[in-house]
Every structure is written in structure tokens, then in C-alpha cells.
Coordinates of C-alpha atoms (C1' of nucleotides) in Angstrom, one line a residue:
Chain A
X1 CA 105.3 44.2 151.7
X2 CA 105.2 47.2 153.7
X3 CA 105.4 47.2 157.5
X4 CA 102.9 49.3 159.3
X5 CA 103.3 49.7 163.0
X6 CA 100.3 50.3 165.1
X7 CA 101.2 53.8 166.0
X8 CA 101.6 54.4 162.3
X9 CA 98.3 52.9 161.4
X10 CA 96.6 55.2 164.0
X11 CA 98.4 58.2 162.6
X12 CA 97.3 57.3 159.2
X13 CA 93.7 56.8 160.3
X14 CA 93.4 60.0 162.3
X15 CA 93.9 62.0 159.2
X16 CA 90.5 60.7 158.2
X17 CA 88.5 61.6 161.2
X18 CA 85.4 63.5 160.2
X19 CA 85.5 62.5 156.7
X20 CA 83.0 60.5 154.7
X21 CA 84.2 57.0 154.5
X22 CA 81.9 56.2 151.6
X23 CA 83.7 58.7 149.4
X24 CA 87.1 57.3 150.5
X25 CA 85.9 53.8 149.7
X26 CA 85.1 54.9 146.2
X27 CA 88.5 56.4 145.7
X28 CA 90.2 53.3 146.9
X29 CA 88.1 50.9 144.8
X30 CA 86.3 49.3 147.7
X31 CA 82.9 48.2 146.8
X32 CA 80.3 49.5 149.0
X33 CA 76.8 48.8 147.7
X34 CA 76.4 50.8 144.5
X35 CA 76.4 47.5 142.7
X36 CA 73.0 46.9 144.1
X37 CA 74.5 44.4 146.5
X38 CA 75.1 44.8 150.1
X39 CA 78.6 44.6 151.2
X40 CA 78.4 44.8 155.0
X41 CA 82.1 44.6 155.4
X42 CA 83.2 47.6 153.4
X43 CA 83.8 49.9 156.3
X44 CA 86.2 47.5 157.7
X45 CA 88.0 47.0 154.5
X46 CA 88.4 50.6 153.7
X47 CA 89.7 51.3 157.2
X48 CA 92.3 48.7 156.7
X49 CA 93.3 50.3 153.6
X50 CA 93.5 53.8 155.1
X51 CA 95.6 52.5 158.0
X52 CA 98.1 51.6 155.4
X53 CA 97.6 47.8 155.4
X54 CA 98.2 46.4 151.9
X55 CA 95.9 43.5 152.0
X56 CA 93.9 41.7 154.6
X57 CA 96.3 40.8 157.2
X58 CA 93.5 40.8 159.8
X59 CA 93.3 37.1 160.3
X60 CA 96.5 37.2 162.2
X61 CA 96.8 33.6 163.2
X62 CA 100.4 33.7 163.5
X63 CA 101.9 36.5 164.9
X64 CA 101.2 39.7 164.4
X65 CA 100.2 43.0 164.9
X66 CA 97.0 44.4 166.0
X67 CA 93.3 44.2 165.2
X68 CA 91.6 47.0 163.3
X69 CA 87.9 47.1 164.3
X70 CA 85.1 49.5 163.6
X71 CA 81.8 49.9 165.3
X72 CA 78.7 51.9 164.5
X73 CA 77.5 54.5 166.9
X74 CA 74.2 56.3 167.2
X75 CA 72.5 58.6 169.6
X76 CA 70.2 57.4 172.3
X77 CA 68.8 60.5 174.1
X78 CA 71.8 62.7 173.9
X79 CA 74.5 60.1 174.2
X80 CA 76.6 58.5 171.7
X81 CA 76.4 54.8 172.2
X82 CA 77.4 51.8 170.3
X83 CA 74.7 50.6 168.1
X84 CA 76.0 47.1 167.5
X85 CA 78.2 44.6 169.1
X86 CA 81.7 44.1 167.7
X87 CA 83.0 40.9 166.3
X88 CA 86.2 39.8 167.9
X89 CA 87.2 36.5 166.4
X90 CA 85.9 33.2 165.2
X91 CA 85.5 30.4 167.7
X92 CA 87.2 27.3 167.0
X93 CA 85.6 24.6 169.3
X94 CA 88.8 22.6 169.6
X95 CA 90.9 25.7 170.4
X96 CA 88.4 26.9 172.8
X97 CA 88.6 23.6 174.6
X98 CA 92.4 23.6 174.9
X99 CA 93.3 27.2 175.3
X100 CA 92.9 29.3 178.5
X101 CA 91.9 32.9 178.0
X102 CA 95.4 34.3 177.8
X103 CA 96.4 31.8 175.1
X104 CA 93.3 32.5 173.0
X105 CA 93.0 34.5 169.8
X106 CA 90.3 36.3 171.5
X107 CA 92.7 37.8 174.1
X108 CA 95.4 38.3 171.5
X109 CA 93.2 40.4 169.4
X110 CA 91.5 42.2 172.2
X111 CA 94.7 43.3 173.9
X112 CA 96.1 45.2 171.0
X113 CA 93.0 46.6 169.4
X114 CA 92.8 49.7 167.1
X115 CA 89.3 50.9 167.6
X116 CA 87.5 53.0 165.2
X117 CA 84.1 54.6 165.9
X118 CA 82.0 55.3 162.9
X119 CA 78.8 57.4 162.8
X120 CA 75.8 55.3 161.7
X121 CA 73.3 57.0 159.5
X122 CA 70.7 54.5 159.1
X123 CA 70.2 51.3 157.1
X124 CA 72.2 51.3 153.8
X125 CA 73.6 54.5 154.9
X126 CA 75.2 56.5 152.2
X127 CA 77.6 58.2 154.5
X128 CA 79.7 57.0 157.3
X129 CA 82.0 59.4 159.1
X130 CA 84.9 58.4 161.1
X131 CA 84.3 59.6 164.6
X132 CA 87.4 58.6 166.3
X133 CA 90.4 56.3 166.3
X134 CA 92.0 54.9 169.4
X135 CA 94.3 52.1 170.3
X136 CA 93.9 50.2 173.5
X137 CA 96.2 48.1 175.5
X138 CA 94.6 45.9 178.2
X139 CA 96.7 44.7 181.1
X140 CA 96.4 41.1 182.3
X141 CA 95.5 42.3 185.7
X142 CA 92.9 44.8 184.6
X143 CA 89.7 44.4 186.5
X144 CA 87.7 44.4 183.3
X145 CA 89.9 41.8 181.8
X146 CA 89.3 39.6 184.7
X147 CA 85.6 39.8 184.2
X148 CA 86.0 39.1 180.5
X149 CA 88.1 36.2 181.3
X150 CA 85.2 35.0 183.5
X151 CA 82.9 35.1 180.6
X152 CA 85.4 33.2 178.4
X153 CA 85.7 30.6 181.0
X154 CA 82.0 30.3 181.3
X155 CA 81.6 29.8 177.6
X156 CA 84.5 27.4 177.5
X157 CA 83.0 25.3 180.2
X158 CA 79.8 25.3 178.6
X159 CA 81.3 24.1 175.5
X160 CA 83.1 21.3 177.2
X161 CA 80.1 20.2 179.2
X162 CA 77.3 20.6 176.8
X163 CA 78.8 21.0 173.4
X164 CA 79.2 23.6 170.8
X165 CA 75.5 23.5 170.0
X166 CA 74.5 24.6 173.4
X167 CA 76.3 28.0 173.1
X168 CA 74.1 31.0 172.7
X169 CA 74.4 34.6 172.4
X170 CA 72.9 35.1 175.9
X171 CA 76.0 33.9 177.5
X172 CA 78.6 36.3 178.9
X173 CA 78.4 39.7 180.5
X174 CA 81.0 41.5 178.4
X175 CA 81.5 39.1 175.5
X176 CA 79.1 36.6 173.9
X177 CA 79.3 33.6 171.4
X178 CA 77.1 34.7 168.7
X179 CA 76.4 33.0 165.3
X180 CA 78.6 34.2 162.4
X181 CA 78.9 32.6 159.2
X182 CA 78.2 32.7 155.6
X183 CA 74.6 31.7 156.2
X184 CA 71.9 30.6 153.7
X185 CA 71.9 27.4 151.8
X186 CA 75.0 25.8 150.3
X187 CA 74.2 25.8 146.5
X188 CA 76.2 22.7 145.9
X189 CA 74.6 20.3 148.5
X190 CA 71.3 22.2 148.9
X191 CA 71.7 21.9 152.6
X192 CA 72.0 24.4 155.4
X193 CA 75.5 25.6 156.1
X194 CA 76.9 24.6 159.4
X195 CA 76.4 27.2 162.1
X196 CA 79.6 28.8 163.2
X197 CA 80.1 31.2 166.1
X198 CA 82.4 34.1 167.0
X199 CA 83.2 36.1 170.0
X200 CA 81.5 39.4 170.1
X201 CA 82.1 42.3 172.4
X202 CA 78.7 43.4 173.8
X203 CA 77.7 47.0 173.5
X204 CA 78.5 47.7 177.1
X205 CA 82.0 46.5 176.6
X206 CA 82.3 48.5 173.4
X207 CA 81.0 51.5 175.3
X208 CA 83.6 51.0 178.0
X209 CA 86.4 50.9 175.3
X210 CA 85.0 54.0 173.8
X211 CA 85.1 55.8 177.1
X212 CA 88.4 54.6 178.0
X213 CA 89.8 55.8 174.9
X214 CA 88.2 59.2 175.3
Chain B
dC1 C1' 85.2 26.6 149.7
dC2 C1' 85.2 29.2 153.9
dA3 C1' 87.0 32.7 157.1
dT4 C1' 86.7 37.7 157.7
dG5 C1' 84.8 42.2 157.3
dA6 C1' 80.4 43.7 160.1
dT7 C1' 75.3 44.9 159.5
dC8 C1' 70.4 43.4 158.8
dA9 C1' 66.0 41.2 160.3
dT10 C1' 62.9 39.8 163.7
dT11 C1' 60.7 39.9 168.0
dA12 C1' 59.4 41.8 172.3
Chain C
dT1 C1' 65.6 50.4 171.6
dA2 C1' 67.8 46.3 172.9
dA3 C1' 69.0 41.8 172.3
dT4 C1' 69.9 37.6 169.6
dG5 C1' 70.3 35.0 165.6
dA6 C1' 71.0 35.0 160.5
dT7 C1' 73.1 36.7 156.5
dC8 C1' 76.0 38.9 152.6
dA9 C1' 80.2 40.3 149.7
dT10 C1' 84.9 39.8 149.3
dG11 C1' 89.6 37.7 149.0
dG12 C1' 92.8 33.9 149.4

DNA sequence: CCATGATCATTA
DNA sequence: TAATGATCATGG
């Protein structure tokens, strides 16, 4: 087991800025989509490897380090903006009910994030260049954090009052509770898999992070 | 089996 | 293009 500090991970990743991640994925044995299947998570997996993480330590329930995240960017007019939202962490209804924002996994991950911007070249893109790597440390009294906490509380209250089912991706100014799960039909039971949700950072928040890191 | 990586599809 | 909901491959 190798210990990789956050500073170290960033240093490792910075060496790859401007490189084509697809090629690197191939070299590191990370499946992308050449098998004819669509692995949507390959960028994240290869970045974890490049950072020096041996395996997937990103669940980080107990302890740990930092979150490695990547987001696709594309141009709108002449500006580089996030194309997609960024998954933060899964929502566990019971924990959301019990934990305040600063006790949540959501905050834990957000506050020590290692952010990777990746250029998006279209659907099923064959290339993906690493645009930039940045680490971010949020302070508990940061104005932005206060607003994010407001969103968290709003979603939390909605869960408590109206139940998990009532949550929707429309809630929240900076973060949202979107569906996220395996999806499809469970081949064993033939029934729909249960809907699960996760906290996502809206593009406006991602953009803010991107700017702050600039 | 299911949580995690994050993108894809659909609609307006 | 933007926003929301649905989906997929992988690894433990």
C-alpha cells in the first residue's frame, strides 16, 4: 500500500496536462470503449491511476484523503464552460436525515477535492485531453459554502418532510439530488432496480470551482 | 450484488 | 444549449 498525499497526487497529475487520456488509459490497461462497450467511468479510473492511487480508494467512507473528480468542458461561444454536472457522492437517506452539512460525506468530499478539467470532444470521444488539475480547499465560513449548505438543508428538509421519492434534480442552486444508479432491469427479479440518488454539483458550481482554481 | 466512476438520451 | 432523469462498465 502506497501512501499518496494530495500534493503528490496533483504533482503526478500535472505531468499529464495536455496529454491524450485515451492513450494513457490504453497503456495502463484501463478499458475505455474499444471493446464495443461504453465505459463511462474510464476517465475517472485512469486519473486515479495517474495520480498514483493503487486501487479505488475513492469511496472514502472512513477517513481519508481527498476526492479525485473529473469534469468535461466544452466551448460555448468563446468560453470554456463545464458541459456536465459533477457527481459528488451518493445520498443515503438515513444519513442525510441525521447528519448536518458539515457532518456529511458531501462536505467531506467537497472540501478536499482534486479537480480535473478534461476537454470533451463529442460523444464517444476518442480523445480526451487533460486541461487542468487543481486542488481546492473550502473554508467553513466561505460565502459559497454557506449557500451550498442552504441547498443541502433544503434537500434534507424535503427528504424529512416529503420522503426520498419527492427529491428531484430541480432542487438546489449549487448542488442537486439527481438519480444515479445501475439502472435498467434487474435480470434476476425482472423488476426495475430501485432509484438511488447522489449529490451533483451543478455546472455553475463547477464553473466557480474552475475559476477559483485558475 | 451494488456503489462508484461519469456520460448519454430526451425534451424543450 | 441547458436541464433533468436514466443508464453502463467495473471492482470489491
